[in-house]
Structure formats: structure tokens, C-alpha cells
PDB file of C-alpha atoms in Angstrom:
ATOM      1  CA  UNK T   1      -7.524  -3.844  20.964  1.00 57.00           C
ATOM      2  CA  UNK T   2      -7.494   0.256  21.916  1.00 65.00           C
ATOM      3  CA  UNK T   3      -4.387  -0.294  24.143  1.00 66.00           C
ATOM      4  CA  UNK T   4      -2.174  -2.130  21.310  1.00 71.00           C
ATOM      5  CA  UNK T   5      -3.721   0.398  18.749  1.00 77.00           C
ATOM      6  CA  UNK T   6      -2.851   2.916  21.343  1.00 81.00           C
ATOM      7  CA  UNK T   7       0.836   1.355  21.132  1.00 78.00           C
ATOM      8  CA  UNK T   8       1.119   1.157  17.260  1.00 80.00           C
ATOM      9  CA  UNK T   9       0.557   4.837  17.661  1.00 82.00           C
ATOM     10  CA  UNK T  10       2.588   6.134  20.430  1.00 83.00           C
ATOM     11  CA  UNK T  11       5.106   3.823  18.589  1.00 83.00           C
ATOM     12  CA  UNK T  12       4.956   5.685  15.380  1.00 86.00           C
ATOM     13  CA  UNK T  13       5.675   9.113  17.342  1.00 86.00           C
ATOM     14  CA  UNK T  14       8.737   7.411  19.011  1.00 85.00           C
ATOM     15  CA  UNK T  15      10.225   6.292  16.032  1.00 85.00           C
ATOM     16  CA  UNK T  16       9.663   9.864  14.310  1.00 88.00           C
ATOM     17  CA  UNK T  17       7.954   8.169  11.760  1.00 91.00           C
ATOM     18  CA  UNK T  18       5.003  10.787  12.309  1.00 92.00           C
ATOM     19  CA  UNK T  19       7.356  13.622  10.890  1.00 94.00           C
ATOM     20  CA  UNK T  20       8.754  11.544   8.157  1.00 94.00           C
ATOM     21  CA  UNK T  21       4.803  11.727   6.863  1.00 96.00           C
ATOM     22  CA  UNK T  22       4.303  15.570   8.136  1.00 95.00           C
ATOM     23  CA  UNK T  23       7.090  16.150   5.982  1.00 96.00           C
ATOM     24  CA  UNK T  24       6.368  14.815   2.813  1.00 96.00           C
ATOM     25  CA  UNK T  25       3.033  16.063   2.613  1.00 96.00           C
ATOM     26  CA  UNK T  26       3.854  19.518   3.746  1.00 96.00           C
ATOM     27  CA  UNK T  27       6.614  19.347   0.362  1.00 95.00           C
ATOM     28  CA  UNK T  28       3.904  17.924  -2.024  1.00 94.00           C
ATOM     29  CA  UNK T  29       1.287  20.694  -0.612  1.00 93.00           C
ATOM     30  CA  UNK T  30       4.241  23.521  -1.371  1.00 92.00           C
ATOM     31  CA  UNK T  31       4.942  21.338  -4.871  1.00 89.00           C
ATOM     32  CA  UNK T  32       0.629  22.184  -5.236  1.00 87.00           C
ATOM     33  CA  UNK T  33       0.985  25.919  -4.958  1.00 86.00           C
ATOM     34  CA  UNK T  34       3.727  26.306  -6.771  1.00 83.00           C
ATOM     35  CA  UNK T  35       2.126  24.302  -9.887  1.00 75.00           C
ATOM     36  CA  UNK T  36      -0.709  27.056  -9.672  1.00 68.00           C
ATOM     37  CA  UNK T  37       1.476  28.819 -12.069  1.00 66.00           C
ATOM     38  CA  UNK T  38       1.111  26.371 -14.686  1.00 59.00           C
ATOM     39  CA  UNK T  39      -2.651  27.409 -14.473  1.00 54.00           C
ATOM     40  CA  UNK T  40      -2.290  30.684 -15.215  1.00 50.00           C
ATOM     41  CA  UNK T  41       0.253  29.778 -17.555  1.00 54.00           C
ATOM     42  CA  UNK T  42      -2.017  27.833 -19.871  1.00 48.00           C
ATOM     43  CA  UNK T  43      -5.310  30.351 -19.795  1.00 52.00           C
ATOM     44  CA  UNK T  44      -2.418  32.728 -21.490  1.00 49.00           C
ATOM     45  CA  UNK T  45      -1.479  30.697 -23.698  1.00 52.00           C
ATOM     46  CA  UNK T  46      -4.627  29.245 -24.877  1.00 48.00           C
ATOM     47  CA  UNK T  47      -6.275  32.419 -24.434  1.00 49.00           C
ATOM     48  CA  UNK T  48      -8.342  31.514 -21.733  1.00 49.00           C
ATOM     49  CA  UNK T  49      -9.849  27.987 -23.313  1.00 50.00           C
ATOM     50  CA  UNK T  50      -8.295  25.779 -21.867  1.00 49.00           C
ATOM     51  CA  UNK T  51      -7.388  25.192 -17.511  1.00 50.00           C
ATOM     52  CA  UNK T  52      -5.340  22.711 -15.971  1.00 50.00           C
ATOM     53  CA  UNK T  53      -8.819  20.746 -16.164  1.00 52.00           C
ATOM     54  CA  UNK T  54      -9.147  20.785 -19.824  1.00 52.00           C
ATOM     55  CA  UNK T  55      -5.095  19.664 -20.089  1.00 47.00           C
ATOM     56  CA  UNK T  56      -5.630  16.829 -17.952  1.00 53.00           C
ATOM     57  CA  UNK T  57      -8.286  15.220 -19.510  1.00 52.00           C
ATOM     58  CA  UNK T  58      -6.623  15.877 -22.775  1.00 46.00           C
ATOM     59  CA  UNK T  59      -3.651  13.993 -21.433  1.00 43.00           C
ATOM     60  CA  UNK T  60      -5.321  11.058 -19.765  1.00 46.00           C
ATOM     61  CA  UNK T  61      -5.488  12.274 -15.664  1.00 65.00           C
ATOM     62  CA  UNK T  62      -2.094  13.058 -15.527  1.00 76.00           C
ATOM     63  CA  UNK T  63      -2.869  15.115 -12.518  1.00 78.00           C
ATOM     64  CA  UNK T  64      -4.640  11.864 -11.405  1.00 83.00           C
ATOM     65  CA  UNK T  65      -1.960   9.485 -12.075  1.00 85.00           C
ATOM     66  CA  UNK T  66       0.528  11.967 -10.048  1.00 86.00           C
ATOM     67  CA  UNK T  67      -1.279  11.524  -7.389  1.00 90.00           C
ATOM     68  CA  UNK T  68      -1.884   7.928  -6.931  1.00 92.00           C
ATOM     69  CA  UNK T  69       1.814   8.147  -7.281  1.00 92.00           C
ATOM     70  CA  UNK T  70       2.016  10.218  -3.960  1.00 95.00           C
ATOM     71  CA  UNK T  71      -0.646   8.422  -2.462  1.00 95.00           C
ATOM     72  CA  UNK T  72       1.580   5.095  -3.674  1.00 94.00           C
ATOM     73  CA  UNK T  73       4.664   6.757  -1.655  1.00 95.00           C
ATOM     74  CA  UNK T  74       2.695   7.171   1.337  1.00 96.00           C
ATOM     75  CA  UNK T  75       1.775   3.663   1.336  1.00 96.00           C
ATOM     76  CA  UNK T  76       5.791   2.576   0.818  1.00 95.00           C
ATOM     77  CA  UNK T  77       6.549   4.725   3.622  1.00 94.00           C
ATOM     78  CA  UNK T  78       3.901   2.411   6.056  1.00 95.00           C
ATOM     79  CA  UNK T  79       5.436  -0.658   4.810  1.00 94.00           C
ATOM     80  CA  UNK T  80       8.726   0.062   5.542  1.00 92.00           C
ATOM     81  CA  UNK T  81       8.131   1.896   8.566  1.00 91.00           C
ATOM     82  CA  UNK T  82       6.100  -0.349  10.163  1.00 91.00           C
ATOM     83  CA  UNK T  83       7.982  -3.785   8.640  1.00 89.00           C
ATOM     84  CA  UNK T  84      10.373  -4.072  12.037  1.00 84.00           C
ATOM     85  CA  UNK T  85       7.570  -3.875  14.819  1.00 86.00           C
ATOM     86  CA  UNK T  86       6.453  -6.906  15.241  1.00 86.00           C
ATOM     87  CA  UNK T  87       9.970  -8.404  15.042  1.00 84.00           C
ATOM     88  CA  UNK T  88      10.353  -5.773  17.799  1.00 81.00           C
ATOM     89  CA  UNK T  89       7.052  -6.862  19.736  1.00 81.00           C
ATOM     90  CA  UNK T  90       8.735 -10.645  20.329  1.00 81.00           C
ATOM     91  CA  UNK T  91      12.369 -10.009  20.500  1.00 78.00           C
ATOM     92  CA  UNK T  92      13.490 -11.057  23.819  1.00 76.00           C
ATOM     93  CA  UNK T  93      13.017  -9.416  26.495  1.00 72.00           C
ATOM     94  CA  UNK T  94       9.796  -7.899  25.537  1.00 76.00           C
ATOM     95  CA  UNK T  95       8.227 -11.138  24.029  1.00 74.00           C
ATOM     96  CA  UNK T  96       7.598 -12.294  27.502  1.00 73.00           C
ATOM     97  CA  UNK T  97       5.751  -9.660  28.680  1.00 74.00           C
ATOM     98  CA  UNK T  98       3.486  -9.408  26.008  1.00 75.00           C
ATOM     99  CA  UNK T  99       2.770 -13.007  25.715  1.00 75.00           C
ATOM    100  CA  UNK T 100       2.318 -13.367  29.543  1.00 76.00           C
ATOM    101  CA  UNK T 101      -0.789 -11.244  29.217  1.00 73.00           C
ATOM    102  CA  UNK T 102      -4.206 -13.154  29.335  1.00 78.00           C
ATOM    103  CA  UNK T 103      -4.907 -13.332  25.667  1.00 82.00           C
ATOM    104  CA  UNK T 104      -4.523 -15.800  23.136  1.00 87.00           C
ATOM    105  CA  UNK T 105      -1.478 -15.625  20.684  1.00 87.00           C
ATOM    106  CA  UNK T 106      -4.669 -15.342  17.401  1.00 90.00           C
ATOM    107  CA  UNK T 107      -5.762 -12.247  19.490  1.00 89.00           C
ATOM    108  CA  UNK T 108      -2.244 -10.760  20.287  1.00 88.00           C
ATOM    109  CA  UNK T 109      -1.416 -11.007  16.206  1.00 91.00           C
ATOM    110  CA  UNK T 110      -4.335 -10.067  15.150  1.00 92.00           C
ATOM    111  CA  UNK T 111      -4.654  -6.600  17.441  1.00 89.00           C
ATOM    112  CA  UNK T 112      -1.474  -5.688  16.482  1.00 90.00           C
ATOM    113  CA  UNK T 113      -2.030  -6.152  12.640  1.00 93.00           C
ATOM    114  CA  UNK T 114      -5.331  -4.806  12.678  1.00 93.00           C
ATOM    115  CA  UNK T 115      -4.045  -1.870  14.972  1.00 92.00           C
ATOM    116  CA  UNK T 116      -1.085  -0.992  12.678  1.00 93.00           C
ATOM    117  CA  UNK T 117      -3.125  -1.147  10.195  1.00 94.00           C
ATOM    118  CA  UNK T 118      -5.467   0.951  11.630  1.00 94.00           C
ATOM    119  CA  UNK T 119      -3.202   3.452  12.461  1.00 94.00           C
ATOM    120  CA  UNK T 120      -0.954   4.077   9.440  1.00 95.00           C
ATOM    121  CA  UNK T 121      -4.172   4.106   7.158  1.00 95.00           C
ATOM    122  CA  UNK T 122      -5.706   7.268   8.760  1.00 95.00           C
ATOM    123  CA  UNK T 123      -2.111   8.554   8.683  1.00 96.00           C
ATOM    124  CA  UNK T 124      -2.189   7.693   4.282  1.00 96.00           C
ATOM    125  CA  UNK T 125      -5.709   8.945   4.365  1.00 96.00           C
ATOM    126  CA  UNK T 126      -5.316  11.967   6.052  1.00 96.00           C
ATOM    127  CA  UNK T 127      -1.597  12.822   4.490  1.00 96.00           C
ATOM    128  CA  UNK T 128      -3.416  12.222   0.990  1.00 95.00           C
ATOM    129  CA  UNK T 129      -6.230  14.242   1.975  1.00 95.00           C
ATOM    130  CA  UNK T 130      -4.450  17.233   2.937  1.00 95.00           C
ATOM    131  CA  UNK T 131      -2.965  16.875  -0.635  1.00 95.00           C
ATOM    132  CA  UNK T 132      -5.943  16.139  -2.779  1.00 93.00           C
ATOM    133  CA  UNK T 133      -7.708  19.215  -0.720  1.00 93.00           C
ATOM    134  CA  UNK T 134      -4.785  21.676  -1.845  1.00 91.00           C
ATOM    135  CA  UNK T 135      -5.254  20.679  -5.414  1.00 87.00           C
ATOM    136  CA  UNK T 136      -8.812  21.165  -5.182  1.00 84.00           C
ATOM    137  CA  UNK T 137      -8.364  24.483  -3.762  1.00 86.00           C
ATOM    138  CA  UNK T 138      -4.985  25.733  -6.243  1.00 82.00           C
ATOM    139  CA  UNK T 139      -6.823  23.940  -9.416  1.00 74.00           C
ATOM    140  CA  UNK T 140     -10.248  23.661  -8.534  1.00 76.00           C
ATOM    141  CA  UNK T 141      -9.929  19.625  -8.967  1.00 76.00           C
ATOM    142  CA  UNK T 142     -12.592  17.803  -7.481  1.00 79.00           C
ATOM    143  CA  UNK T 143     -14.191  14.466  -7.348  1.00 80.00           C
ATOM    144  CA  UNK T 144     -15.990  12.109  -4.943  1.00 86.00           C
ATOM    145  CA  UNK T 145     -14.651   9.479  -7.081  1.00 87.00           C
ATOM    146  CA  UNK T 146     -11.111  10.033  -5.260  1.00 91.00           C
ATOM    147  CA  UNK T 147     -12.723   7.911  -2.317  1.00 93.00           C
ATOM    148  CA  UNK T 148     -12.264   4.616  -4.691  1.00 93.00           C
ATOM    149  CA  UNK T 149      -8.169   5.470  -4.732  1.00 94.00           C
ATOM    150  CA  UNK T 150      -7.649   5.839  -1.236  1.00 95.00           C
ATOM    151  CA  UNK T 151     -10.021   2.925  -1.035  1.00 95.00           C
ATOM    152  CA  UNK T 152      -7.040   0.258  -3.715  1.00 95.00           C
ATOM    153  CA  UNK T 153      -4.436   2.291  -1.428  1.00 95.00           C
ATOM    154  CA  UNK T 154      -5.450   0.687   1.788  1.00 96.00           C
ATOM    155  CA  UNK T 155      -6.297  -2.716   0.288  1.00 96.00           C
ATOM    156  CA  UNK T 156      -2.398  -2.242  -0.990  1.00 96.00           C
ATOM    157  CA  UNK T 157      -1.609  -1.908   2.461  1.00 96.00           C
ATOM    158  CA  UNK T 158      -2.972  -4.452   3.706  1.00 97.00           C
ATOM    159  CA  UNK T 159      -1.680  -6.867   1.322  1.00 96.00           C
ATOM    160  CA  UNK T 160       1.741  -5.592   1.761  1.00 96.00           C
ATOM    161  CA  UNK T 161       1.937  -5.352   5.350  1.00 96.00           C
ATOM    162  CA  UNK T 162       0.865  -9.428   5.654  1.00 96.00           C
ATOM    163  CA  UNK T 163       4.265  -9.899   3.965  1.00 96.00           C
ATOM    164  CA  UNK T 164       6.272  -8.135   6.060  1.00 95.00           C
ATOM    165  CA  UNK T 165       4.233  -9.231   9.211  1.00 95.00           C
ATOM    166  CA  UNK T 166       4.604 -12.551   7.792  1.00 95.00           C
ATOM    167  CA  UNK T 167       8.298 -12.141   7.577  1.00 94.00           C
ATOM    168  CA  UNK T 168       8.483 -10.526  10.726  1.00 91.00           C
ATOM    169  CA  UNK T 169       6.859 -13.800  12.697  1.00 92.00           C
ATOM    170  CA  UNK T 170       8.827 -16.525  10.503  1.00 91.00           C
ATOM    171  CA  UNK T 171      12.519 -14.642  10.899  1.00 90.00           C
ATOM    172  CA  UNK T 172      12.174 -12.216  13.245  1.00 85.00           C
ATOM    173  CA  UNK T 173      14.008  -9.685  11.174  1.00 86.00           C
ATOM    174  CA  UNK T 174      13.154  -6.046  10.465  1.00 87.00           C
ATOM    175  CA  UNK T 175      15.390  -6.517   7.797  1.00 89.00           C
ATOM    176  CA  UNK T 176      14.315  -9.528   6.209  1.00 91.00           C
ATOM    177  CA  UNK T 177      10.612  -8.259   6.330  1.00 92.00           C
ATOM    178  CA  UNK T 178      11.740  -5.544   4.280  1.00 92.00           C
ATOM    179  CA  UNK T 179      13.521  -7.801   1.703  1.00 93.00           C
ATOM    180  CA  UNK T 180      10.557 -10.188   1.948  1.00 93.00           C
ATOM    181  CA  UNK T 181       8.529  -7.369   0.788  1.00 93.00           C
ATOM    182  CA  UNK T 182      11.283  -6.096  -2.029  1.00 93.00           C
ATOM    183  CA  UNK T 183      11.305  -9.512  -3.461  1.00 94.00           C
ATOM    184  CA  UNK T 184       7.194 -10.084  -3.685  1.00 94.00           C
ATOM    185  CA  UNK T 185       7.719  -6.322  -5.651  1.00 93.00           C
ATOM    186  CA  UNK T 186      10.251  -7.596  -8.657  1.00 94.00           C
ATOM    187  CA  UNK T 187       8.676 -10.828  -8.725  1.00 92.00           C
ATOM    188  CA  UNK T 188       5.515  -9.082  -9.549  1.00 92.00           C
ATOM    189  CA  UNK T 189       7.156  -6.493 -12.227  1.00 90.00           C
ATOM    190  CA  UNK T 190       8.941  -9.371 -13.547  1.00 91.00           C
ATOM    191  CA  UNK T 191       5.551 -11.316 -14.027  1.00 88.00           C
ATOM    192  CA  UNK T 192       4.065  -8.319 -15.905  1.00 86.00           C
ATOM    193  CA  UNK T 193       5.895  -8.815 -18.566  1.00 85.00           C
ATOM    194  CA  UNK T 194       4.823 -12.629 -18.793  1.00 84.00           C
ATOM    195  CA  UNK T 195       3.330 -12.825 -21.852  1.00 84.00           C
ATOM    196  CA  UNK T 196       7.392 -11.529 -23.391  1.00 86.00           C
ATOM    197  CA  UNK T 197       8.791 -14.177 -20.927  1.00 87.00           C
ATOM    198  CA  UNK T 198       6.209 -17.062 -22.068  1.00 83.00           C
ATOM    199  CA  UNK T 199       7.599 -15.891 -26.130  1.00 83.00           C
ATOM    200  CA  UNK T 200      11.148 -15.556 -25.210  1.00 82.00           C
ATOM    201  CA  UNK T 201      10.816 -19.323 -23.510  1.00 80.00           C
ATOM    202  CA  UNK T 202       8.643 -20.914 -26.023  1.00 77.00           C
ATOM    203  CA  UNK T 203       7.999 -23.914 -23.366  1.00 82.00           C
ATOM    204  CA  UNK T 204       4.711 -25.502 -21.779  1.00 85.00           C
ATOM    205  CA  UNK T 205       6.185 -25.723 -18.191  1.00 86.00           C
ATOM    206  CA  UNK T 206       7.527 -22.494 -18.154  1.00 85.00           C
ATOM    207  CA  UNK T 207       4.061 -21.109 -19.471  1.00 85.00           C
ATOM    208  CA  UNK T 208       2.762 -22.940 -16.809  1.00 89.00           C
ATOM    209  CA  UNK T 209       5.146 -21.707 -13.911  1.00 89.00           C
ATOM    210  CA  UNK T 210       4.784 -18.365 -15.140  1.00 88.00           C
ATOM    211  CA  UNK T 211       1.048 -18.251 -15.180  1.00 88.00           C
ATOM    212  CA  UNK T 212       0.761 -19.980 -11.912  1.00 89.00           C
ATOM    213  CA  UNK T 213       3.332 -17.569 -10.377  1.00 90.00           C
ATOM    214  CA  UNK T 214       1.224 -14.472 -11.762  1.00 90.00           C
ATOM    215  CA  UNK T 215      -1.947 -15.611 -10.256  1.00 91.00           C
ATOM    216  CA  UNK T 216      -0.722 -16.010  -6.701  1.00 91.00           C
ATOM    217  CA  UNK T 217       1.966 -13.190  -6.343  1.00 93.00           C
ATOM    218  CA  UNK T 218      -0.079 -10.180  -5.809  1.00 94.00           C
ATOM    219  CA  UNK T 219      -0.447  -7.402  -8.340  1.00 93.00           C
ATOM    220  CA  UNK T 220      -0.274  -4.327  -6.253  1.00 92.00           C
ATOM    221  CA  UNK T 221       0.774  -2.640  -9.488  1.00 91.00           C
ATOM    222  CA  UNK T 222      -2.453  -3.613 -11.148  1.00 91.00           C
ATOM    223  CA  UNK T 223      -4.002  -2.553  -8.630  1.00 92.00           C
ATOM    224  CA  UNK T 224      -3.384   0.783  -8.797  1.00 91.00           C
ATOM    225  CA  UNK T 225      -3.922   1.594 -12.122  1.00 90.00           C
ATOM    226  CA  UNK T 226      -7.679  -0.056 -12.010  1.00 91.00           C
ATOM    227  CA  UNK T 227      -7.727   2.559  -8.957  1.00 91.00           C
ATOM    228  CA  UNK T 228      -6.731   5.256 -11.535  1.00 88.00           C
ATOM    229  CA  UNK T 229      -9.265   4.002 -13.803  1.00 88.00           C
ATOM    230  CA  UNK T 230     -12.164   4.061 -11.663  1.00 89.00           C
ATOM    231  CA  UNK T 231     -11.476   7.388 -10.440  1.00 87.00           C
ATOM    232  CA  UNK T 232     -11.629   8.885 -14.171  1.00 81.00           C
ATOM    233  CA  UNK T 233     -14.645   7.209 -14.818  1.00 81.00           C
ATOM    234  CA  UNK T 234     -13.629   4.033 -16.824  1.00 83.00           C
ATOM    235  CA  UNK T 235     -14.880   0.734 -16.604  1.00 82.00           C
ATOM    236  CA  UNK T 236     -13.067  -2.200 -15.383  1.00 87.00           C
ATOM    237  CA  UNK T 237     -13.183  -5.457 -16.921  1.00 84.00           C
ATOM    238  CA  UNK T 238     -10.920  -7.779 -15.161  1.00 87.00           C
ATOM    239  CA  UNK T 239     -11.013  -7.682 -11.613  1.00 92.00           C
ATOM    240  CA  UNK T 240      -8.761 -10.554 -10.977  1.00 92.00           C
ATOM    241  CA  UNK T 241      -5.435  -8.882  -9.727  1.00 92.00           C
ATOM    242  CA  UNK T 242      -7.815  -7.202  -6.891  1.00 94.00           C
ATOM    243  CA  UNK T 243      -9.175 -10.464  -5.466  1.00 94.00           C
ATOM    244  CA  UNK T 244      -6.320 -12.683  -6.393  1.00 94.00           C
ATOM    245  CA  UNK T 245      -4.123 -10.489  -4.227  1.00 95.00           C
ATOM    246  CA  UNK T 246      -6.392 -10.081  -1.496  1.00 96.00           C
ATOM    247  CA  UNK T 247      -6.473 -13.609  -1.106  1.00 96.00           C
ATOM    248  CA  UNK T 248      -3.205 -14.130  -1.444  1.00 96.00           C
ATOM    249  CA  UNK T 249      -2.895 -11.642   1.774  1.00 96.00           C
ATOM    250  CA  UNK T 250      -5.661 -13.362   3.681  1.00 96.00           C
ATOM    251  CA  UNK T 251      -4.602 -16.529   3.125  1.00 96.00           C
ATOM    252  CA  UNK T 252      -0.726 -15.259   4.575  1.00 96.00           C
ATOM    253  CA  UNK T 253      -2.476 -13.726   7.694  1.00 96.00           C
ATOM    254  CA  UNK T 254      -3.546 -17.285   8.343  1.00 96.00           C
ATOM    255  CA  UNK T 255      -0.287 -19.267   8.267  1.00 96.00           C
ATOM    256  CA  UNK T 256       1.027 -16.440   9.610  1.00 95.00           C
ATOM    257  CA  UNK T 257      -1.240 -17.025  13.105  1.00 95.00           C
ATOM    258  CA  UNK T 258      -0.916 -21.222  12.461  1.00 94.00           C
ATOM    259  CA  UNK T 259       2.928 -20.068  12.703  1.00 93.00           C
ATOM    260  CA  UNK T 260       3.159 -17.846  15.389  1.00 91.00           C
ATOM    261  CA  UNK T 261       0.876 -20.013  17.561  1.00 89.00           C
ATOM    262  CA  UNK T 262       3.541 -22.851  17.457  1.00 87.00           C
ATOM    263  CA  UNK T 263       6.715 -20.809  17.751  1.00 82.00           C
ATOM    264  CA  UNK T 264       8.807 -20.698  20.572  1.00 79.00           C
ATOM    265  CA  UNK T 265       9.869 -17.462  22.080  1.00 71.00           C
TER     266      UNK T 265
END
């Protein structure tokens, strides 16, 4: 398990992935400081009532919402960084030598998910730290509460890097992971809207196809606006797009193993 997590990560520094992620948070951190102005901008104008505190509750988180936007980015930069390396992990050549070592093919998956995993979530969680610290230091924003966002941001993960890893075992192609993945996100922007789509159609098996389809493709969307939510302190009623798309991921991780255990390389 430490030598393939070891891999993911000396993997990630090959592939300059590592400075794609150094880079984009040292731009959001400059973005920060420079939005300190807006600060000072508002105490003049408001003579001194109102801080960038005040405006963002007034405008529902805004500040928040930008963020989980960032946080959001980091997490599309994991996918598609890491959607080629298990593709690359069995391509020929390289497929024999790490399925000639003495451990099972359920084992050999599952390190490497879990190690990727591992991996490129400290990377979000440190990248979005670094972020969330300057804005606490340039605003004076703070709250524990953050921990549930970065908490929705790794489940996200998770759930998107079983289709890709899916993808990955099934074709063997960076690039179709990365499709795989683009597809599950319009399908699920397309089934948003399907309450217009079940009015538009005006037909019991569409309703039903529609429905059905919502409640299995996962609803990373969703997801992170209940993240948003918790973090300002609202309640959440429905948590169904959380544990309907964690199953949904779970339940790929498996016939992704039944898969891979019965594939020739």
C-alpha cells in the first residue's frame, strides 16, 4: 500500500502535475490580496459599517460560494490528471510487471485507487487550505465549518475518480476515461432540469426514465451546494444526492474489481 501510494506520488511530480496545482493556488492566493482592496473600499463607502463580512452575508456567502468554486477546480484538476494512470499501470509492457508481483488483482486495484486517492486529496486539501488561510488572514474570514466543504470535495472525488478508474480498466484509454467522466457531467446537468424535461414530454415512460436516470447518475452538483449550505449554517433536508451518488461510486468500484479480475492483459 505505501510503495504504490509512494508511486501515485512520485508519479504526480513526473507528470508536472504538482506545479499545475502550485500554480493555481499561488494565482488565487495573489487574486486574495489583491481583493483586500475591496475591504477597504467598502468601510469608505459605508462609512465604516459595513466589511467584506457584513457584504457577504448580505449577499448569501458569495465569498463562500467562490470558493467551493476553487475548491471545485482543484478537484477537476485530480480527475483529469489522474484519469490516464491506471490505463498507464496495465498498458503493455508494464502490466506484466505489476501483475507478476505476489498480490491479488482486488489488492493491486484497490492500492492504487485508494493511493491516488490518497494522494491528490491532501494535494485539494492542502491547495484549498493555503487559500481559505489567505482569506482568513486579508478578510479576517473564518470558520471551522469550512471542514464540512473540503469534507463534499473529497467525497466528489471519490465518486468521480471510480468513473474514470472504471473507464480506465474497461477501455484502457486515458482518453476515454476522461470522456467517460464528461458524459456522467452533462447527463447529470441535463437531469437537473428534469422536472422541465418531464413537462416538455408530458409522458409516463419518459417520467419514468428520467427519474430513474436522476437517481443513479450521481449529483456531484448537488453535492456541492448542500456543502455550501452546511458551511453557512443552513439545514439540509434532502440528503439523497449525497448517498445516492456514493453508492453509485461504490457500487462502480465493485464491477470495476469483478472486471479487472477477469481481464486479460
Amino acid at each position: 500500500m505505501k510503495g504504490i501510494t509512494r508511486d501515485s506520488l512520485v508519479e504526480m511530480f513526473d507528470r508536472k502535475l504538482v506545479y499545475v496545482f502550485a500554480v493555481v493556488t499561488a494565482l488565487t492566493v495573489l487574486i486574495v490580496i489583491l481583493s483586500g482592496s475591496i475591504d477597504g473600499q467598502i468601510r469608505m463607502q459605508t462609512g465604516g459599517d459595513m466589511n467584506v463580512d457584513d457584504f457577504n452575508q448580505v449577499l448569501g456567502d458569495p465569498i463562500i460560494r467562490v470558493f467551493e468554486f476553487f475548491v471545485s477546480f482543484l478537484v477537476f484538476l485530480a480527475v483529469m490528471g489522474t484519469a490516464g494512470m491506471i490505463p498507464t499501470m496495465l498498458e503493455k509492457g508494464r502490466a506484466d510487471y505489476y501483475l507478476s508481483k505476489p498480490i491479488s488483482r482486488t489488492a493491486l486495484f484497490l492500492n492504487k485507487f485508494v493511493g491516488i486517492l490518497i494522494v491528490y486529496g491532501l494535494t485539494i486539501i492542502l491547495c484549498g487550505g493555503i487559500v481559505y488561510l489567505s482569506l482568513g488572514l486579508v478578510h479576517g474570514i473564518f470558520d471551522f465549518r469550512i471542514v464540512y466543504l473540503f469534507l463534499f470535495s473529497l467525497l466528489a472525488f471519490f465518486i468521480w475518480y471510480s468513473i474514470t478508474a472504471f473507464a480506465g480498466i474497461v477501455f484502457g484509454s486515458n482518453a476515454i476515461a476522461i470522456m467517460s467522466a464528461f458524459i456522467v457531467w452533462i447527463l447529470q446537468k441535463i437531469l437537473s432540469a428534469r422536472d422541465v424535461i418531464k413537462t416538455l414530454a408530458d409522458s409516463k415512460p419518459v417520467d419514468y426514465i428520467v427519474d430513474t436516470s436522476y437517481y443513479i447518475i450521481p449529483k456531484t452538483g448537488e453535492i456541492s451546494d448542500m456543502s455550501v449550505r452546511m458551511v453557512s449554517g443552513r439545514v439540509i433536508h434532502d440528503w439523497m444526492p449525497l448517498y445516492s451518488s456514493l453508492l453509485f461510486a461504490i457500487v462502480l468500484v465493485y464491477v470495476t474489481i469483478y472486471i479487472f479480475k477477469r481481464k486479460n492483459y
